[in-house]
Amino acid sequence: MKVEDITSSEQAIALEDQHGAHNYHPLPAVLKKGKGVFVWDVENKKYYDFLSAYSAVNQGHCHPRIVNAMTKQAETITLTSRAFHNNVLGVFEKYATEYFDFDKLLPMNTGAEAVETAIKICRKWAYEKKGIAETEAQIVVFENNFHGRTTTIISFSNDEGARKNFGPYTPGFIKIAYDDTHSLEEILKENKNIAGVLIEPIQGEAGVYTPADSFIPKVKELCNAHNVLFMADEIQTGIARTGALLAVCGKCDCQGHCERQATYSRPDLLILGKALSGGAYPVSAVLADNEVMNVIQPGQHGSTFGGNPVAAAVAMEALEVVRDEKLAQNARKLGDLFRSELNRYIVDSSVVNLVRGRGLLNAIVINDAEDSSTAWDICVALKENGLLAKPTHGNIIRFAPPLVINEEQILDCVKIITDTLKQFEK
Ligand SMILES: *Cc1c(COP(=O)(O)O)cnc(C)c1O
């Protein structure tokens, strides 16, 4: 059987169902093409993509510059492994460290791997620099976190589906309430073995849970005060998604070049993935200054594909596109418009309780029980009306279009969303 033989969605879904592991529950849309903010299914129906592969496709589908960088490099050399050097990696590392203003970068492939990398660096730093007794280091994490799917990462998840029957769990993590600086302050005061705090500046998978503006700066301040590493997982929130280069930039107006403004909570370990490649290729990375990154020496961490020439070329171009096309600015402006339009709608709505988010990472909270199918049913109706979005955590729908979307398109999408919601009003 060939890909060209697939002519209907049912056929493609049946194949996956029969031959693939059932580890996802996708909406019944079978996509075959993407361009900018649009995707097409095998029946040639066109949709606005309002998930952007969980914010990996910030630069839009098949961005010509990124595709060009990828194909050009793919025709030259794709993989050397780190047993040898390649002529692209160093150029990328210089570019990305200047872009984000850190001394060094460690390249990996997936987001979960980058989180694992940050955890390893943090623990090693704790033993070699902070002087915590070996194997005693603890890392503070937050309730409803999402950092990936490895055995260590799911060990500190409180999502039952992600965790159950995957034990024994990795020790060394303390989970506290999110958006609650008092809990953090208490634990940092009473426990001297804390090495780091691992945090999402906005909890994406938890339903775009957006903390108080003062929360992240306070977390940073407490980390500093207690000599604990502030580790920001910006895999979903970073790279212009929330209207700034990073969500930890707060409301600084640097357009993708942070000049350490007062609102910037600079991480000790910055974790990136997803849009680092514009969705073209799996590329992730951890950035840190020498004091922290230099605890890693040859043989202590790595990946066969991490830092390969295709990944390096793609990531460099993807970052340049973000800056050249002023995507952070666009996300901020159109995010404000999107929320104000939806907020106008929900005043009289019986279906939607709340709109929240920052930049173009937003969500609506549906007025129904967490285990109800309303959010799913709305997403199916949105699909019929030409817009793809996915429920997260039961009764929440995330809206995260590619950041290349324009004002006319966002207003068109607001209309699709509000018209769809009207079908569900009681
Ligand atoms: C998606 C995501 C990850 C995991 O990335 P993968 O590439 O799926 O391994 C980790 N943290 C956050 C905040 C994410 O959104």
PDB file of C-alpha atoms and ligand atoms in Angstrom, residues 24 53-54 109-115 146-150 153 200 202-205 233-237 271 273-274 282 284 398, ligand 1:
ATOM      1  CA  TYR A  24      -3.491   8.973  21.466  1.00  0.00           C
ATOM      2  CA  ALA A  53       1.121  21.008  16.985  1.00  0.00           C
ATOM      3  CA  TYR A  54       1.064  22.167  20.605  1.00  0.00           C
ATOM      4  CA  ASN A 109      15.828  16.397  20.045  1.00  0.00           C
ATOM      5  CA  THR A 110      12.530  16.205  21.903  1.00  0.00           C
ATOM      6  CA  GLY A 111      11.146  18.358  24.678  1.00  0.00           C
ATOM      7  CA  ALA A 112      11.141  15.537  27.209  1.00  0.00           C
ATOM      8  CA  GLU A 113      14.834  14.932  26.530  1.00  0.00           C
ATOM      9  CA  ALA A 114      15.597  18.592  27.155  1.00  0.00           C
ATOM     10  CA  VAL A 115      13.713  18.440  30.463  1.00  0.00           C
ATOM     11  CA  PHE A 146       3.352  18.790  32.115  1.00  0.00           C
ATOM     12  CA  HIS A 147       7.003  18.250  31.179  1.00  0.00           C
ATOM     13  CA  GLY A 148       6.862  15.182  28.917  1.00  0.00           C
ATOM     14  CA  ARG A 149       6.486  11.415  29.010  1.00  0.00           C
ATOM     15  CA  THR A 150       9.686   9.748  30.189  1.00  0.00           C
ATOM     16  CA  ILE A 153       9.075  12.993  34.197  1.00  0.00           C
ATOM     17  CA  GLU A 200       6.169  26.198  33.270  1.00  0.00           C
ATOM     18  CA  ILE A 202       2.107  29.262  31.984  1.00  0.00           C
ATOM     19  CA  GLN A 203       0.789  25.708  32.365  1.00  0.00           C
ATOM     20  CA  GLY A 204      -0.172  24.827  28.787  1.00  0.00           C
ATOM     21  CA  GLU A 205      -1.386  21.238  29.071  1.00  0.00           C
ATOM     22  CA  ASP A 233      10.297  24.886  30.789  1.00  0.00           C
ATOM     23  CA  GLU A 234       9.460  27.172  27.853  1.00  0.00           C
ATOM     24  CA  ILE A 235       8.911  24.326  25.407  1.00  0.00           C
ATOM     25  CA  GLN A 236       5.321  25.446  24.826  1.00  0.00           C
ATOM     26  CA  THR A 237       5.350  29.054  26.028  1.00  0.00           C
ATOM     27  CA  ILE A 271      14.453  24.607  28.304  1.00  0.00           C
ATOM     28  CA  GLY A 273      11.782  22.602  22.095  1.00  0.00           C
ATOM     29  CA  LYS A 274       8.760  22.602  19.783  1.00  0.00           C
ATOM     30  CA  PRO A 282      12.614  17.579  16.391  1.00  0.00           C
ATOM     31  CA  SER A 284      15.279  20.886  21.655  1.00  0.00           C
ATOM     32  CA  ARG A 398      -6.883  25.599  23.886  1.00  0.00           C
TER      33      ARG A 398
HETATM   34  C1  LIG B   1       5.294  19.451  24.790  1.00  0.00           C
HETATM   35  C2  LIG B   1       5.929  19.761  26.083  1.00  0.00           C
HETATM   36  C3  LIG B   1       6.973  18.977  26.609  1.00  0.00           C
HETATM   37  C4  LIG B   1       7.424  17.695  25.956  1.00  0.00           C
HETATM   38  O1  LIG B   1       7.911  17.853  24.668  1.00  0.00           O
HETATM   39  P1  LIG B   1       7.998  16.570  23.696  1.00  0.00           P
HETATM   40  O2  LIG B   1       8.699  17.098  22.474  1.00  0.00           O
HETATM   41  O3  LIG B   1       6.598  16.131  23.419  1.00  0.00           O
HETATM   42  O4  LIG B   1       8.783  15.534  24.417  1.00  0.00           O
HETATM   43  C5  LIG B   1       7.554  19.377  27.791  1.00  0.00           C
HETATM   44  N1  LIG B   1       7.151  20.479  28.430  1.00  0.00           N
HETATM   45  C6  LIG B   1       6.165  21.262  27.976  1.00  0.00           C
HETATM   46  C7  LIG B   1       5.767  22.478  28.739  1.00  0.00           C
HETATM   47  C8  LIG B   1       5.503  20.915  26.795  1.00  0.00           C
HETATM   48  O5  LIG B   1       4.485  21.668  26.364  1.00  0.00           O
END
